[in-house]
Short mmCIF file of C-alpha atoms in Angstrom, two decimals:
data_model
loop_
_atom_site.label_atom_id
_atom_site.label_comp_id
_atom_site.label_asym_id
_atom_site.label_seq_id
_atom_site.Cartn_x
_atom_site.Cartn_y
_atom_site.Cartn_z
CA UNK A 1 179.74 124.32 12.82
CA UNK A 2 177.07 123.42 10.20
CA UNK A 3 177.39 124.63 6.99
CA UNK A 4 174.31 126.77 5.64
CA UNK A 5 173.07 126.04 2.74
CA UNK A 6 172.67 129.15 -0.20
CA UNK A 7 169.07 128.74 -0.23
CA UNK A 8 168.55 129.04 3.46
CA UNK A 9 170.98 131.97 4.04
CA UNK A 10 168.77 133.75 0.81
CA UNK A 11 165.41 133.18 2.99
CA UNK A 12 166.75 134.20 6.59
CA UNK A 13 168.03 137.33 4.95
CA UNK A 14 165.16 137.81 3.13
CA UNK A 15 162.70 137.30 6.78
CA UNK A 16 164.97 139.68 8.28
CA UNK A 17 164.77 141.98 6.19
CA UNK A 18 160.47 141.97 5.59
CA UNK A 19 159.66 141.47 9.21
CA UNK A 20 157.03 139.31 8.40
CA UNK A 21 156.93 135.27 8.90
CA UNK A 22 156.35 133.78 5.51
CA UNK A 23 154.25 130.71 6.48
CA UNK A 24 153.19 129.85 10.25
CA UNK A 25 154.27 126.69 11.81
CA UNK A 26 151.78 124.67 13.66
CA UNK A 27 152.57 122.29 16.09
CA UNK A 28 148.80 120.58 15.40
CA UNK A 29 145.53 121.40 13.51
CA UNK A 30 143.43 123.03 16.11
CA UNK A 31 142.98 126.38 16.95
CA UNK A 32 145.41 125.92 20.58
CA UNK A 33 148.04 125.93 18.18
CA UNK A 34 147.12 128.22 15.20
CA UNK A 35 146.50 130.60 17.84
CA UNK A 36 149.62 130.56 19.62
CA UNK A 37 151.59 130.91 15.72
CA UNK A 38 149.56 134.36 15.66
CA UNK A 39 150.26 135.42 19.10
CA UNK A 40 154.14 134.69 18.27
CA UNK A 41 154.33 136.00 15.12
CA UNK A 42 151.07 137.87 13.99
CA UNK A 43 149.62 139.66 16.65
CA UNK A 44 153.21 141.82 18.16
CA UNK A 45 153.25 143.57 14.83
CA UNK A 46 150.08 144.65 15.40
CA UNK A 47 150.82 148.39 15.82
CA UNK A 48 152.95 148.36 12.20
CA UNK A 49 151.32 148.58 8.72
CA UNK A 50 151.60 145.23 7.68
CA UNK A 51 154.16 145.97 4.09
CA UNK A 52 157.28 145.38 3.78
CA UNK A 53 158.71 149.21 3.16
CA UNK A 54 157.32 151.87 3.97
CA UNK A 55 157.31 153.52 0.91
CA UNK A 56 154.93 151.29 -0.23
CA UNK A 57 151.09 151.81 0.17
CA UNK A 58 148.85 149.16 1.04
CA UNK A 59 145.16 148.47 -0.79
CA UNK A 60 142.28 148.89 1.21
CA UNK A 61 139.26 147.56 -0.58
CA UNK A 62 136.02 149.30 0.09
CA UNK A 63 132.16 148.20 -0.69
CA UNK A 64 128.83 148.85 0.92
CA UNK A 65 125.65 147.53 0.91
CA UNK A 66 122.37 150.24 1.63
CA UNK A 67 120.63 148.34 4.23
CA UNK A 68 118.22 150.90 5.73
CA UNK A 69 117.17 154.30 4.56
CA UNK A 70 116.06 155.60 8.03
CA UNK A 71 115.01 159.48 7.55
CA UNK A 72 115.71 162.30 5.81
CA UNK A 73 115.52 165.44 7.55
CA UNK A 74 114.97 168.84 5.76
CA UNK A 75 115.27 170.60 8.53
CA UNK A 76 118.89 169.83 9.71
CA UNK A 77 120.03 168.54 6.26
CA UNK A 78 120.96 165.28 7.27
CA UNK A 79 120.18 161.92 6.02
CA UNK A 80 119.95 158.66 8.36
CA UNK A 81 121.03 155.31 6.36
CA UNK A 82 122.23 151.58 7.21
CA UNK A 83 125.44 150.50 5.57
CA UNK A 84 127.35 146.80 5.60
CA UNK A 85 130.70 148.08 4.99
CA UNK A 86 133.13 146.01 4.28
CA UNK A 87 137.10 146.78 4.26
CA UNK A 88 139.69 143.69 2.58
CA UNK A 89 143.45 144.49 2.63
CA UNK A 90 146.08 141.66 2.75
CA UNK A 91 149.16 140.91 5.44
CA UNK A 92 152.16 140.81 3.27
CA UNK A 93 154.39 137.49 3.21
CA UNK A 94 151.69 136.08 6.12
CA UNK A 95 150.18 132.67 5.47
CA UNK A 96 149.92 129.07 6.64
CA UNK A 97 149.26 125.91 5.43
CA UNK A 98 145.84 124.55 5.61
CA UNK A 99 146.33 120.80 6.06
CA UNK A 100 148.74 121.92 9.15
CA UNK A 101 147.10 123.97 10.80
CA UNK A 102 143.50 122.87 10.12
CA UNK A 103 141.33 125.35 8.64
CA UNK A 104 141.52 128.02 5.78
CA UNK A 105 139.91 130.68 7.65
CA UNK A 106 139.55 132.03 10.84
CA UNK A 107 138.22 134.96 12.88
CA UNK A 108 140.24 136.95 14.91
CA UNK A 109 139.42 140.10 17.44
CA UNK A 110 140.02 143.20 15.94
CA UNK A 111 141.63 145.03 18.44
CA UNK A 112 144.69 142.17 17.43
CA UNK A 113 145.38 143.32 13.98
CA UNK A 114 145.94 146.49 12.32
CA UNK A 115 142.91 148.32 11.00
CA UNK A 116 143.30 151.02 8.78
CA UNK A 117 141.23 154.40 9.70
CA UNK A 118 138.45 154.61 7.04
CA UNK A 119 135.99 157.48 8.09
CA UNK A 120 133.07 158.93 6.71
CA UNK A 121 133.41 162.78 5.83
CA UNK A 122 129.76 163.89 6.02
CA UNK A 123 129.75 162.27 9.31
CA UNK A 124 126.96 164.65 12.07
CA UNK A 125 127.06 163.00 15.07
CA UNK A 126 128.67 160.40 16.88
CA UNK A 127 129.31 156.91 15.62
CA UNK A 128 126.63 154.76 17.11
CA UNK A 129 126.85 151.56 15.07
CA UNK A 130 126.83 147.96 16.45
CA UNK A 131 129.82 146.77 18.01
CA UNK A 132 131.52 143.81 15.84
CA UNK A 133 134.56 142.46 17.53
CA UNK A 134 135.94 140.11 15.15
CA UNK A 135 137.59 139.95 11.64
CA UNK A 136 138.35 137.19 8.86
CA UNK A 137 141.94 136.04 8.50
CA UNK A 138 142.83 133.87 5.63
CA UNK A 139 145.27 131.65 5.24
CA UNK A 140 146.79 133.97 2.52
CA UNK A 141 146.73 136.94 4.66
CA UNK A 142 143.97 138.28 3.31
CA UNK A 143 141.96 140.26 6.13
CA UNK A 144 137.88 140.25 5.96
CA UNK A 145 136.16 143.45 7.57
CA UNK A 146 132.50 143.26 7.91
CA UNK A 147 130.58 145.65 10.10
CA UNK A 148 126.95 147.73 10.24
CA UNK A 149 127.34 151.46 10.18
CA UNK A 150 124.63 153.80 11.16
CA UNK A 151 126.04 156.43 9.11
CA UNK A 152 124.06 160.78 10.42
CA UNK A 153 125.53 162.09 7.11
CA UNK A 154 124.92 165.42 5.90
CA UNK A 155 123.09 166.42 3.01
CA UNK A 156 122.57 169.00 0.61
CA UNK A 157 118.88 168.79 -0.17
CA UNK A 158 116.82 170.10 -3.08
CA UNK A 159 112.99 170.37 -2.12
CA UNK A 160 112.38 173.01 -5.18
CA UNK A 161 110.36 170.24 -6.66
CA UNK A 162 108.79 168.96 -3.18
CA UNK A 163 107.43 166.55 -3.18
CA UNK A 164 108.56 165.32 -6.08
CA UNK A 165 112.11 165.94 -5.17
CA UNK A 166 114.97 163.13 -5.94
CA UNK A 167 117.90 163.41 -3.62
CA UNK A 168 121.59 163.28 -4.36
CA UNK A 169 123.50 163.05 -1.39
CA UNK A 170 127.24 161.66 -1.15
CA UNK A 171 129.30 159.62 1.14
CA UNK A 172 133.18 160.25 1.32
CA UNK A 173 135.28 157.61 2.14
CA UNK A 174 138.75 157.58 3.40
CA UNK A 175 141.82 157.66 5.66
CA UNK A 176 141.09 160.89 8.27
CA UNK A 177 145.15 160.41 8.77
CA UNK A 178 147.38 158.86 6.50
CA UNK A 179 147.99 160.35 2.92
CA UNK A 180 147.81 158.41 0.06
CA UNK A 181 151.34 157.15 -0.05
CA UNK A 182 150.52 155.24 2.86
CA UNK A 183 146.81 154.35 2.54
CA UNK A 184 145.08 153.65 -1.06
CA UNK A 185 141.88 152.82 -1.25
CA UNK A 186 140.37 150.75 -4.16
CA UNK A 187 137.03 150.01 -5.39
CA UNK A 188 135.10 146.79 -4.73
CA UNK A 189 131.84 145.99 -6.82
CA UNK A 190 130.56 148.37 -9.75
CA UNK A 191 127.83 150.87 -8.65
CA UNK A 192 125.30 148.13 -10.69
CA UNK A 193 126.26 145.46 -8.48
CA UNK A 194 126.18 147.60 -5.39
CA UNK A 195 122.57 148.84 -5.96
CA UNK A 196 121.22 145.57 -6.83
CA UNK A 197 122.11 143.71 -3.53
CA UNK A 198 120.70 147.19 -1.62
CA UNK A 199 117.73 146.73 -3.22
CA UNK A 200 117.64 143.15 -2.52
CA UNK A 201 118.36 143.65 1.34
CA UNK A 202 116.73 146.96 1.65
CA UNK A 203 114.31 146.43 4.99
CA UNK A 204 112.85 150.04 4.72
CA UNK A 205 109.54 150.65 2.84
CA UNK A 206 108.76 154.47 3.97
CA UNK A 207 108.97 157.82 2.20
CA UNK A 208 112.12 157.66 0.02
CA UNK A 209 113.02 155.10 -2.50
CA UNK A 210 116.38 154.21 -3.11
CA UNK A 211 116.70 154.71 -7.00
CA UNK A 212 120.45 154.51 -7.64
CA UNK A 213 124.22 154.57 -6.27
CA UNK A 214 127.37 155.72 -8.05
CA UNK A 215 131.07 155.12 -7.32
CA UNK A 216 133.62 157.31 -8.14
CA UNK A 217 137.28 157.96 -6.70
CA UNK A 218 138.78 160.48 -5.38
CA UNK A 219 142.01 162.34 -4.78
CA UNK A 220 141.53 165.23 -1.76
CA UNK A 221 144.59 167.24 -2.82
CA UNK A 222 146.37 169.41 0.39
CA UNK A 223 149.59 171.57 1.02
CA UNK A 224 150.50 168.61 3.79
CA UNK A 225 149.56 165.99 0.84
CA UNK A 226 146.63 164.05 -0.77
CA UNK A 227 144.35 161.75 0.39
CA UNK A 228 143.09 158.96 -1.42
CA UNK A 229 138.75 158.48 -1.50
CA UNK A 230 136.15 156.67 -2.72
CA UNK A 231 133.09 158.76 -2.80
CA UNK A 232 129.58 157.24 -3.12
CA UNK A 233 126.52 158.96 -3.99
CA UNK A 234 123.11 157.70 -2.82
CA UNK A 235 120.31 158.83 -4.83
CA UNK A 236 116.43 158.83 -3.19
CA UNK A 237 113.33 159.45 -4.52
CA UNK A 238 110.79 160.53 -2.18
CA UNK A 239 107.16 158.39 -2.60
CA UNK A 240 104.51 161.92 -2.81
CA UNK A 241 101.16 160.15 -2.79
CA UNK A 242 101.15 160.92 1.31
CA UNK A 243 101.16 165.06 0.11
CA UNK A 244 99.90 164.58 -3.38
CA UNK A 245 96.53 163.47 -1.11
CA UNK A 246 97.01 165.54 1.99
CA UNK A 247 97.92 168.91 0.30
CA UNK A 248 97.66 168.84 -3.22
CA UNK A 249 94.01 167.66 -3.87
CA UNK A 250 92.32 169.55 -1.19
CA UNK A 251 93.93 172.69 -2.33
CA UNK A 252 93.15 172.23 -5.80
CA UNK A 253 89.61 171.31 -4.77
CA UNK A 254 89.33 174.47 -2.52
CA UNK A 255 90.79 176.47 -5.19
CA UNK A 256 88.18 175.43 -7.65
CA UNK A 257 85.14 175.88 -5.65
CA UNK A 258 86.16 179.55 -5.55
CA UNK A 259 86.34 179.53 -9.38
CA UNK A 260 83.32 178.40 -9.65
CA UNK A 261 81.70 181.26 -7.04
CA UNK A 262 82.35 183.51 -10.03
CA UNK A 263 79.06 182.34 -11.26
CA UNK A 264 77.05 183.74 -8.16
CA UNK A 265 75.87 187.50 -8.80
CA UNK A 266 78.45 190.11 -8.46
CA UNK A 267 76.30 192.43 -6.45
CA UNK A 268 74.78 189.94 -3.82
CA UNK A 269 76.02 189.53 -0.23
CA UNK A 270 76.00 185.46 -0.68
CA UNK A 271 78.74 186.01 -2.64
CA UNK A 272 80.99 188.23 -0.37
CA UNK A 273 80.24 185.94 2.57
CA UNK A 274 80.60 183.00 0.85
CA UNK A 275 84.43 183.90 -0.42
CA UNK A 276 85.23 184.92 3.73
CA UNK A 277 84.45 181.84 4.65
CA UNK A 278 86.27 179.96 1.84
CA UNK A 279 89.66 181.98 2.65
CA UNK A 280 88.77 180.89 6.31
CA UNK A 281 88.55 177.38 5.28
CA UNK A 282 91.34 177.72 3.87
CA UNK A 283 93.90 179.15 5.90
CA UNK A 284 92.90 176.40 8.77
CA UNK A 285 93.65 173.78 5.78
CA UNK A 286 97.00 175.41 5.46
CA UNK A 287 98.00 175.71 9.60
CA UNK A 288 96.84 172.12 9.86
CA UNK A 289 99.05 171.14 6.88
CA UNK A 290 101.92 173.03 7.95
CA UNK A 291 104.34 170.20 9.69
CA UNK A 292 103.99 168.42 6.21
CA UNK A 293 105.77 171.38 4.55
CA UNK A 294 109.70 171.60 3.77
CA UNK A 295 111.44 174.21 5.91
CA UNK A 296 112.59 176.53 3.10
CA UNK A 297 116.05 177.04 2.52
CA UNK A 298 118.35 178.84 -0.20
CA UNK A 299 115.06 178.10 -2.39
CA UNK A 300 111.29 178.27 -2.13
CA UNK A 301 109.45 174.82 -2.60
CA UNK A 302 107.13 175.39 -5.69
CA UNK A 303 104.17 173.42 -3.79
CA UNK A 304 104.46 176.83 -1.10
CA UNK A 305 104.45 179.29 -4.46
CA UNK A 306 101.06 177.16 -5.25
CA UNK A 307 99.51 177.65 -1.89
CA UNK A 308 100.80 181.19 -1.38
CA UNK A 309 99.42 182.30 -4.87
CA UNK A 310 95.67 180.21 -4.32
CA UNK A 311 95.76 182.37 -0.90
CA UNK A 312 96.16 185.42 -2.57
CA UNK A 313 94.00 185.02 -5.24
CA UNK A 314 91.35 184.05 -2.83
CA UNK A 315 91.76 187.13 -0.81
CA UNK A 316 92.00 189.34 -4.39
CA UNK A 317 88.89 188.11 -5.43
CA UNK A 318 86.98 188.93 -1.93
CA UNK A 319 88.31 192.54 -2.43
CA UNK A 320 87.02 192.64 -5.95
CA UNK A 321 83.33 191.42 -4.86
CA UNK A 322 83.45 194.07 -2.42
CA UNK A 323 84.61 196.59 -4.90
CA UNK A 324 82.09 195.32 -7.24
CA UNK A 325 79.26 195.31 -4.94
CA UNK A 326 80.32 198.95 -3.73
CA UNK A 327 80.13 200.36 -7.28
CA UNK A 328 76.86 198.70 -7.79
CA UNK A 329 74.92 200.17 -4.65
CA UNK A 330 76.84 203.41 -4.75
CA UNK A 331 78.02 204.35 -8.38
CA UNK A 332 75.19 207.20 -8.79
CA UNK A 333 77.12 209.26 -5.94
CA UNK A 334 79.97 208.88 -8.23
CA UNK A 335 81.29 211.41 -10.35
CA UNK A 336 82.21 209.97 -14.16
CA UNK A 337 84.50 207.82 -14.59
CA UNK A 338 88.39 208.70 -15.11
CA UNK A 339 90.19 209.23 -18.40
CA UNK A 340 92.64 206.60 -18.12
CA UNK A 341 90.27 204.08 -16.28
CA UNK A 342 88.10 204.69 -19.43
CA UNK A 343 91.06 203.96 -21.78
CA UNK A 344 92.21 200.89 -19.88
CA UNK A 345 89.87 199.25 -18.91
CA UNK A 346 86.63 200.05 -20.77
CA UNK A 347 88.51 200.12 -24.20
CA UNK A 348 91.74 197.62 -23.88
CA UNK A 349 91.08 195.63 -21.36
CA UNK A 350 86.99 195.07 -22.15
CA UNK A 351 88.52 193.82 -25.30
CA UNK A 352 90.96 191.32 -23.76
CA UNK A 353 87.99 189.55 -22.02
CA UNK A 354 85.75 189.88 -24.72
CA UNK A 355 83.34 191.81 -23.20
CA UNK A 356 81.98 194.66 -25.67
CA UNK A 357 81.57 198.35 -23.98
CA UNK A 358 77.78 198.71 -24.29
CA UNK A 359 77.46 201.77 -26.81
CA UNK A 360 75.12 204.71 -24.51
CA UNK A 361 73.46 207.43 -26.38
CA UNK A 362 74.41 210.67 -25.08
CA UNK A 363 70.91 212.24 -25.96
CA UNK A 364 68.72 213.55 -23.36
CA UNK A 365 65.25 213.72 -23.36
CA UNK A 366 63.41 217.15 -22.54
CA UNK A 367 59.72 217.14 -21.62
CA UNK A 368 57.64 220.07 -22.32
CA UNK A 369 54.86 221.70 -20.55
CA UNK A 370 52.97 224.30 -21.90
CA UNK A 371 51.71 225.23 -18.25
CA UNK A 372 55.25 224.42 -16.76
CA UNK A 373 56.77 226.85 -19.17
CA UNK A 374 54.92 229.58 -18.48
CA UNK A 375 54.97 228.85 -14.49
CA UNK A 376 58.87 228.95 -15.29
CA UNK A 377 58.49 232.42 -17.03
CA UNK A 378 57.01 233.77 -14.36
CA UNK A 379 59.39 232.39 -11.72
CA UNK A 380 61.92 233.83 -13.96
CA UNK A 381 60.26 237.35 -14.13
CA UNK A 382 59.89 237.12 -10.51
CA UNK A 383 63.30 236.42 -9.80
CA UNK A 384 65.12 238.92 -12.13
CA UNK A 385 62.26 241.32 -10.71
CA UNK A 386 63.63 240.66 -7.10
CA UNK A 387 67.42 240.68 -8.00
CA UNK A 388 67.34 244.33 -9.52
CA UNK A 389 65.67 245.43 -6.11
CA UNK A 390 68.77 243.72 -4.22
CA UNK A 391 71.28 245.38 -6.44
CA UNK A 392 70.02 248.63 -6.31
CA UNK A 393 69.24 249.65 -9.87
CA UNK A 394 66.14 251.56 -9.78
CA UNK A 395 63.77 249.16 -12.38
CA UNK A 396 61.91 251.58 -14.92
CA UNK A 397 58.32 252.83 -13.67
CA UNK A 398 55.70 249.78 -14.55
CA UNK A 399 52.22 249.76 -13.50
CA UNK A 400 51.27 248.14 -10.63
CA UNK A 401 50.32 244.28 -11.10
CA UNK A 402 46.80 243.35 -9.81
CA UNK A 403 46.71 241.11 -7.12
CA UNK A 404 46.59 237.01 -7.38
CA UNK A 405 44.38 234.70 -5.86
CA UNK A 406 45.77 233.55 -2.60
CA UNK A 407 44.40 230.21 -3.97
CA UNK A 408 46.10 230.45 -7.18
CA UNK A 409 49.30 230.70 -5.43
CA UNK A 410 49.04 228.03 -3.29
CA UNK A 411 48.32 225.94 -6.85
CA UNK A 412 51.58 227.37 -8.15
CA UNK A 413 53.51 226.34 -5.08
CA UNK A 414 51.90 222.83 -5.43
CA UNK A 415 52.42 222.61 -8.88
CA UNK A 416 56.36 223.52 -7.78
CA UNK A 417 56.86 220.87 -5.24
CA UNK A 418 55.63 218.19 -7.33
CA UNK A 419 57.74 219.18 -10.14
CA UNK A 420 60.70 219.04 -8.00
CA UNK A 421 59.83 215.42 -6.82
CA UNK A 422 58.71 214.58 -10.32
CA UNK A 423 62.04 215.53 -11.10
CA UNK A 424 63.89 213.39 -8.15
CA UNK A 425 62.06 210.44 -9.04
CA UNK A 426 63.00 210.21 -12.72
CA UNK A 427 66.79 211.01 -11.67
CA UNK A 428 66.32 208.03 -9.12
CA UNK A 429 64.85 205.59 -11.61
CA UNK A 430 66.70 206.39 -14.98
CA UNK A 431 69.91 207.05 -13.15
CA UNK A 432 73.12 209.36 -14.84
CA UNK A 433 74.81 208.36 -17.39
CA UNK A 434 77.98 207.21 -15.01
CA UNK A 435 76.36 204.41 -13.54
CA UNK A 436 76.48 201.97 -16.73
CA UNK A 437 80.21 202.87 -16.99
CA UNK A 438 81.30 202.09 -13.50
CA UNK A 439 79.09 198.75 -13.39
CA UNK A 440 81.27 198.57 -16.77
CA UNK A 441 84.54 198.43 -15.32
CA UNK A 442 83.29 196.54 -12.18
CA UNK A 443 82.08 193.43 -15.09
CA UNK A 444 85.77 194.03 -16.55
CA UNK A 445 87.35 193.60 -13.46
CA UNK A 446 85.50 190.76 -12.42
CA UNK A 447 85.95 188.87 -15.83
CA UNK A 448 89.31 189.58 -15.92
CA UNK A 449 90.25 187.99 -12.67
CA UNK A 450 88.15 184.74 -12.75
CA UNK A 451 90.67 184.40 -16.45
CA UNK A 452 93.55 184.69 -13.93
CA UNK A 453 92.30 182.27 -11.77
CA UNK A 454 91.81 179.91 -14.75
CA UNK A 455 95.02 180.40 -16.06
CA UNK A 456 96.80 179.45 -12.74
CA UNK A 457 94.83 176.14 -12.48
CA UNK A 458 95.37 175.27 -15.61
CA UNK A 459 99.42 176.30 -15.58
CA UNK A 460 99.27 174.29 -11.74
CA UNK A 461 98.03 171.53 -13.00
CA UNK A 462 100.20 171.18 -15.99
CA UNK A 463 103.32 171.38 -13.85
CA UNK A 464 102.30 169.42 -11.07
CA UNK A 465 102.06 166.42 -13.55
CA UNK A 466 104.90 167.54 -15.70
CA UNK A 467 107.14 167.28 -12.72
CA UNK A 468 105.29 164.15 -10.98
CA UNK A 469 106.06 162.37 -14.64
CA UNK A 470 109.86 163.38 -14.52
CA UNK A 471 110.00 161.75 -11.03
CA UNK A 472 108.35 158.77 -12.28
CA UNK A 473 110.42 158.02 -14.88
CA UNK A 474 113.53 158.90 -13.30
CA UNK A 475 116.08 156.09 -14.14
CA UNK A 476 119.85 156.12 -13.30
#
């Protein structure tokens, strides 16, 4: 029998013991023959994690590439994107040599080699990516995996500061079965790199912006055991000059035409009618709008605080021309005003909207009548005359008075009458001294709201462009 030689014996041992051919023979340099190395040698093992112990866990190498943003949904939470991902790991003690076999690399199906199981945690729905059938095989064993995922991921979305809102919503990464003994995965290109070439290859121009990625691994600890991850987070801007246009400016347009009815008369009717149909306008503005809102969630979007607040600041100042105009065509049936309404409102808050509390005199004028106070006398002597007869006292003995004129006492009735519509008229025209006060408070009240609606403009305003700035200048 032929001796062995040392060094042969060392490298049977040593292929029996890895399971894996070192380098492939080929009988010729085409692909007949490369082919039918791999489907001798390669291709058997394909159900076997291609190491040579299986204590020892092999390197996946993980990268994307953000191809697509496709939608964002606040509704559902979910968010829509095109990946490239791309998966290397290598095929221990598997190579060939390129001069015999003719080529350096070649593709290979798939469904021939093993693929590790890298899944996507905040996967929503069912994997509906292009089909890719084929792999790079080097001649070093190094295995290429390129393929397009539409990734349905979900999404934990902020809209507080809709829409001005920037998005931070993660990808996971990793094995769904083996632990990370078996399976470790390993980061390709920095999260610079990564969001470059997205931004290069980016084919979506719509609502969100894609204004940064970060890597970061990952260790998903268990009672069974720990898996290994690579978790990267996407981070979108959305583009608001669609609502800054549609809602903002026609609100804040709205808004400000009702400031400015202030001006009009308190008391006139324009006024009322002219608010009624403002609030109309705009609660059609608002149902029309509505599909362009965010669905509220754990918080309320600060645009629908806006638009909720104009509403009811519309609708308060309708109720305070109609409280105004009812105080100024009814406050002489009015009794005087309250004590604390007084205090409050005529003394603190007059003060607050510098409006000074007109100073009344509380003198009254009394006319006198020479022939009116001796018509009074008499109705007086007459009266007490009569109401000693009802009561039953027996009035001391008096002579008997001498009969009037009949047409003197139809003067002195006259001369009554008149008096008592002289009197009506002058309470008509000069009024009582409660009317000034309650068209007092109704100037108070009216002051003090149109400073409310001021002061909301001017506060909306400021933090509409505070937080528009922030977004602008967002940088990662």
């Amino acid at each position: 029998m032929k001796d062995v030689k040392p060094t042969e014996l060392i490298f049977i041992c040593f292929m029996l013991l890895h399971g894996f051919v070192a380098t492939l023979n080929c009988t010729s340099p085409t692909p007949e023959s490369l082919f039918a190395a791999f489907e001798k040698n390669l291709f058997p093992k394909k159900l076997l994690r291609p190491v040579k112990s299986f204590s020892i866990p092999i390197n996946i190498t993980i990268g994307i590439t953000v191809v697509g943003i496709i939608g964002v949904e606040e509704k559902s939470q979910t968010l829509t994107t095109l990946l490239w991902r791309v998966l290397e790991w290598d095929i221990e003690d598997l190579s060939w040599d390129e001069e015999e076999c003719g080529t350096q690399l070649v593709s290979v199906p798939r469904e021939k080699l093993w693929v590790p199981d890298i899944h996507i945690s905040e996967f929503m729905e069912e994997d509906n990516s292009p089909k890719t059938p084929y792999v790079y095989l080097h001649n070093t064993g190094h295995v290429y995996d390129d393929k397009p995922v539409r990734v349905v991921s979900s999404c934990r979305l902020v809209i507080y500061t809709f829409p001005f809102d920037i998005q931070n919503c993660s990808l996971t990464f990793g094995s769904y079965l083996h632990f990370g003994t078996d399976i470790r995965l390993i980061q390709g290109s920095t999260s610079e790199e990564i969001l470059k070439e997205s931004q290069d290859v980016l084919k979506t121009d719509g609502e969100w912006e894609l204004v940064g990625i970060s890597v970061a691994p990952f260790t998903l600890a268990l009672d069974e055991g720990s898996y290994s991850q690579i978790v990267y987070y996407i981070i979108l801007r959305r583009r608001p000059l669609l609502y800054v246009v549609n809602l903002l400016i026609p609100s804040c347009f709205l808004v400000t035409v009702d400031i400015f009815s202030f001006l009009l008369p308190p008391d006139s009717v324009d006024r009322s009618s002219f608010k009624m149909t403002l609030i109309l306008g705009y609660s059609v503005f608002l149902l029309i709008m509505n599909d362009l809102l965010p669905v509220p969630g754990e918080t309320t979007a600060l645009i629908n605080v806006f638009f909720a607040t104009s509403l009811a600041l519309m609708v308060a100042s309708l109720l305070e021309t109609m409280c105004i105009t009812n105080i100024q065509y009814s406050s002489r049936q009015y009794s005087a005003v309250p004590h604390w309404i007084d205090v409050l409102v005529l003394r603190y808050l007059a003060v607050v909207v510098c409006l000074p509390r007109n100073k009344n005199s509380n003198r009254t004028t009394f006319f006198s009548n020479p022939y009116t106070t001796a018509q009074n006398s008499s109705i007086t002597n007459i009266s007490a005359f009569h109401l000693q007869r009802v009561s039953g006292d027996t009035p001391p003995a008096k002579p008997q008075p001498t009969p009037l004129n009949p047409a003197l006492e139809e003067l002195r009735k006259l001369s009554r009458d008149l008096l008592a519509i002289r009197l009506q008229m002058d309470k008509h025209f000069t009024g009582s001294n409660t009317v000034p006060q309650w068209q007092m408070v109704g100037a108070v009240i009216d002051r003090l709201l149109f400073g409310f609606y001021v002061v909301f403009m001017v506060v909306s305003f400021i933090t509409i462009i505070c937080i528009w700035i922030l977004n602008n200048s967002y940088a990662v």
